[in-house]
Amino acid sequence: MKNFKSILAALVLLCGAMTAQAVDQAKMDRFIDDLMGRMTLQEKIGQLNLPVTGDIITGSSVSGDVVSKIKAGQVGGLFNMKGVQSIRALQEVAVKQSRLGIPLIFGMDVIHGYETVFPIPFAMSMSWDMDAIRNSARIASIEATADGICWTFSPMVDICREPRWGRMSEGNGEDPFLGSAICRAMIEGYQGNDLSDKSTMMACVKHFALYGAPEGGRDYNTVDMSHVRMFNEYFPPYQAGVDAGAGSFMTSFNVIDYIPATGNRWLMTEVLRDRWGFNGFVVTDYTAISEMINHGMGDLQTVSALALNAGTDMDMVADGFLNTLEKSLSEGKVTLEDIDKACRRILEAKYKMGLFDDPYRYLDAKRAKKDIYTDEHRAAARQLATETFVLLQNKDGVLPLQRTGKIALVGPLANTRANMPGTWSVAASSERYSTLLEAMRRAVGDKGEVMYAKGCNVCYDAELEKNSTMFGREMRDERPVDVMRDEAVRIAKQCDVIVAAMGEPSEMSGESSSRSELTILDAQKDLLTALLATGKPIVLLNFSGRTTVMDWEVENIPTILNVWFGGSEAADAICDVVFGDVSPSGKLTATMPRNVGQIPIYYNHLMTGRPNPKWFSKYTSNYLDVPNDPLFPFGYGLSYTTFEYSPMTLSSSTLSEGGNITASVTVTNTGSRAGAEVVQLYIRDMVGSIARPVQELKGFERINLKPGESRTVTFTINAELLKFYNKDLEHVCEPGDFEVMIGTDSRNVQRLSFTLTR
Ligand code: BGC
């Protein structure tokens, strides 16, 4: 299967490489020159306008009068409409009723799958499985394009060290090296390098930039950081998106150097285009232009001009470009050249997608019937979901469970369908997905019995629960607290083991879902306490879209499996792991804090001048009330089997700037079950012209091993891998000593050293 997937991925890339050359630049230029020669100023500005229509609303305002705007040539594209029929109807208006018949592009937030929903991106990153992630994007693309979508607002690659921020769920965790690899894989999967293929769609890298570092974790809040940090720790995944050929970028809501990203010329032009060479188009986030008024940047005309002058091409929902650019041009506040540039970039994207050849190429009702939510796609989603679950502890070996005997399934997440796909699954058709209870009963069959009680609500506060279960995912039970709890305890007493499905409902993470406390909520913790008192073994399945604080649970519950939100097939995938058909293999891609006060906490931090040898030590960098160590480190995750690492070998203790050396270990599966291990390579630059992190991920390999099987994993180290941005933002490597670390997580490593020479 693995080989098959790699061959498939290679073929996709090869086909892409072949067809990439198929876009004849000169021919495209001639076509667009001709078209733009016939466009009025208003029609050019119209191409820069992206209103929203349809049933799926993802922001705080909606667009009016869309059909008449399309007829008047005032719309470049639309987003978040679902279904071939309704999309076709509007494409027909554009093609048949607007003066020049320029087709629209149709976008959607296809973030982790379409109707076949894959795990939330944060969870997917825990698999460290680039082939499977690429394949998930490929499948998302097949399904979305079968339903009329040719542009997705994904991948979201914002580095996040801030679990209070709900959108941690949409990104790939805290590491720029891993985040870059995932960004590349997603873009390859979506675009396949040939945008005119009917089964590929254009990617949109977001949110440029730094959206994952809001102060206090509060969504849309201020971001402030040094340029050195931006370039070394936050920018790499965005740049990887440019290098992978992403067709579009989306601006972020936050300020950067006190200027909102959407109006930030340094960011959108000097960094993105001049430095990195991006040649696609930039769309704003939802109403990000008009939000600059609230940021205190001026009125709608001023902020719209600011956005265009910064290098932003398309206005999502704000109507700022549409309503003010003509006036700004007449007043000399923007240039025709800049309007033309933006218009050309959008027309080029349409050209590359083949929309001028056939505006209806993605509107094939037959494909919509046969290519969506297929058995093959569902199998891929289920398989990937099993790879994302992180076994945090299994002290008494309670997992995997037997299918025999009696299992008490309890908790607010045990019997909910709509919560399984997770946040940002706008195309999901939840009625087709299984609840955990259904899947568990299926998995057990007539060998055993699964008894169920909800046991409690998400939390005691009904208002908090309501705000965390929006979009029709309400789940509040009106029965009194003790009635629900007693029922759960009663069935628990009759059973051999308790499976507690707890944590956050899916909309407790995602956009506008910041939290100030990250513990399992009061009602659930009280239920856990009551269940513990029964003396029965408990398996805690923690659903969440972020890293949560679980110090109490780790202390009290020997077996904890973090299951995040696993997508449409989550319930079956959880059973695959819980009953031991598959060993868990997910590894944390964000450090798990002991409490909120430790945040931000991340593995690749700098050393202070007063490092803390042990907790507590006066006049060193530590807290009085909590150790510096996280609850679980970056890269951590257990399996049902065990892996032994041989001593690491290094091919040489010196590396010349043009050469390379290798670091190797042999890993053996020493347990009695098959399993996958993610072998991790970290490097530390011991002395530099700027302070350097204590370790940085520089390589990883996910390997599958049968019991007794061994595999040697070899990483190549060269000067390129050792480069960083210095104080002048030059990408350099500096000769000197380096430490190489290989291990099963970021803390549990072996170390050797080498010297880089000129
Ligand atoms: C989000 C984006 C999303 C857009 C369109 C915004 O609120 O920040 O991530 O792509 O809406 O739905």
Coordinates of N, CA, C and O in Angstrom, one line a residue, residues 240 269 299 380 475 515 525 586 618 719:
A240 N 7.7 27.8 1.5 CA 7.6 26.5 0.8 C 6.4 26.5 -0.1 O 6.4 25.8 -1.2
T269 N 4.6 42.6 -1.1 CA 5.4 42.8 -2.3 C 6.9 42.5 -2.1 O 7.4 41.7 -2.8
D299 N -10.6 55.5 6.1 CA -11.9 55.1 5.6 C -11.8 54.0 4.5 O -10.7 53.7 4.1
A380 N -9.1 5.6 2.6 CA -7.9 6.4 2.8 C -8.1 7.3 4.0 O -7.1 7.5 4.8
M475 N -25.7 19.9 21.2 CA -25.8 18.6 21.8 C -26.3 18.6 23.3 O -26.1 17.6 24.0
R515 N -9.8 30.0 23.8 CA -10.1 29.6 25.2 C -9.0 30.2 26.1 O -7.9 30.2 25.7
K525 N -15.0 16.6 34.0 CA -14.0 16.2 35.0 C -14.7 15.6 36.2 O -14.3 14.5 36.7
G586 N 0.7 8.2 16.0 CA 0.7 9.7 16.0 C 1.8 10.2 17.0 O 2.0 9.6 18.0
K618 N 17.0 29.1 42.5 CA 16.9 30.6 42.6 C 17.8 31.3 41.6 O 18.9 30.8 41.3
A719 N 25.3 21.6 4.2 CA 25.3 23.0 4.7 C 24.0 23.7 4.5 O 23.6 24.5 5.4

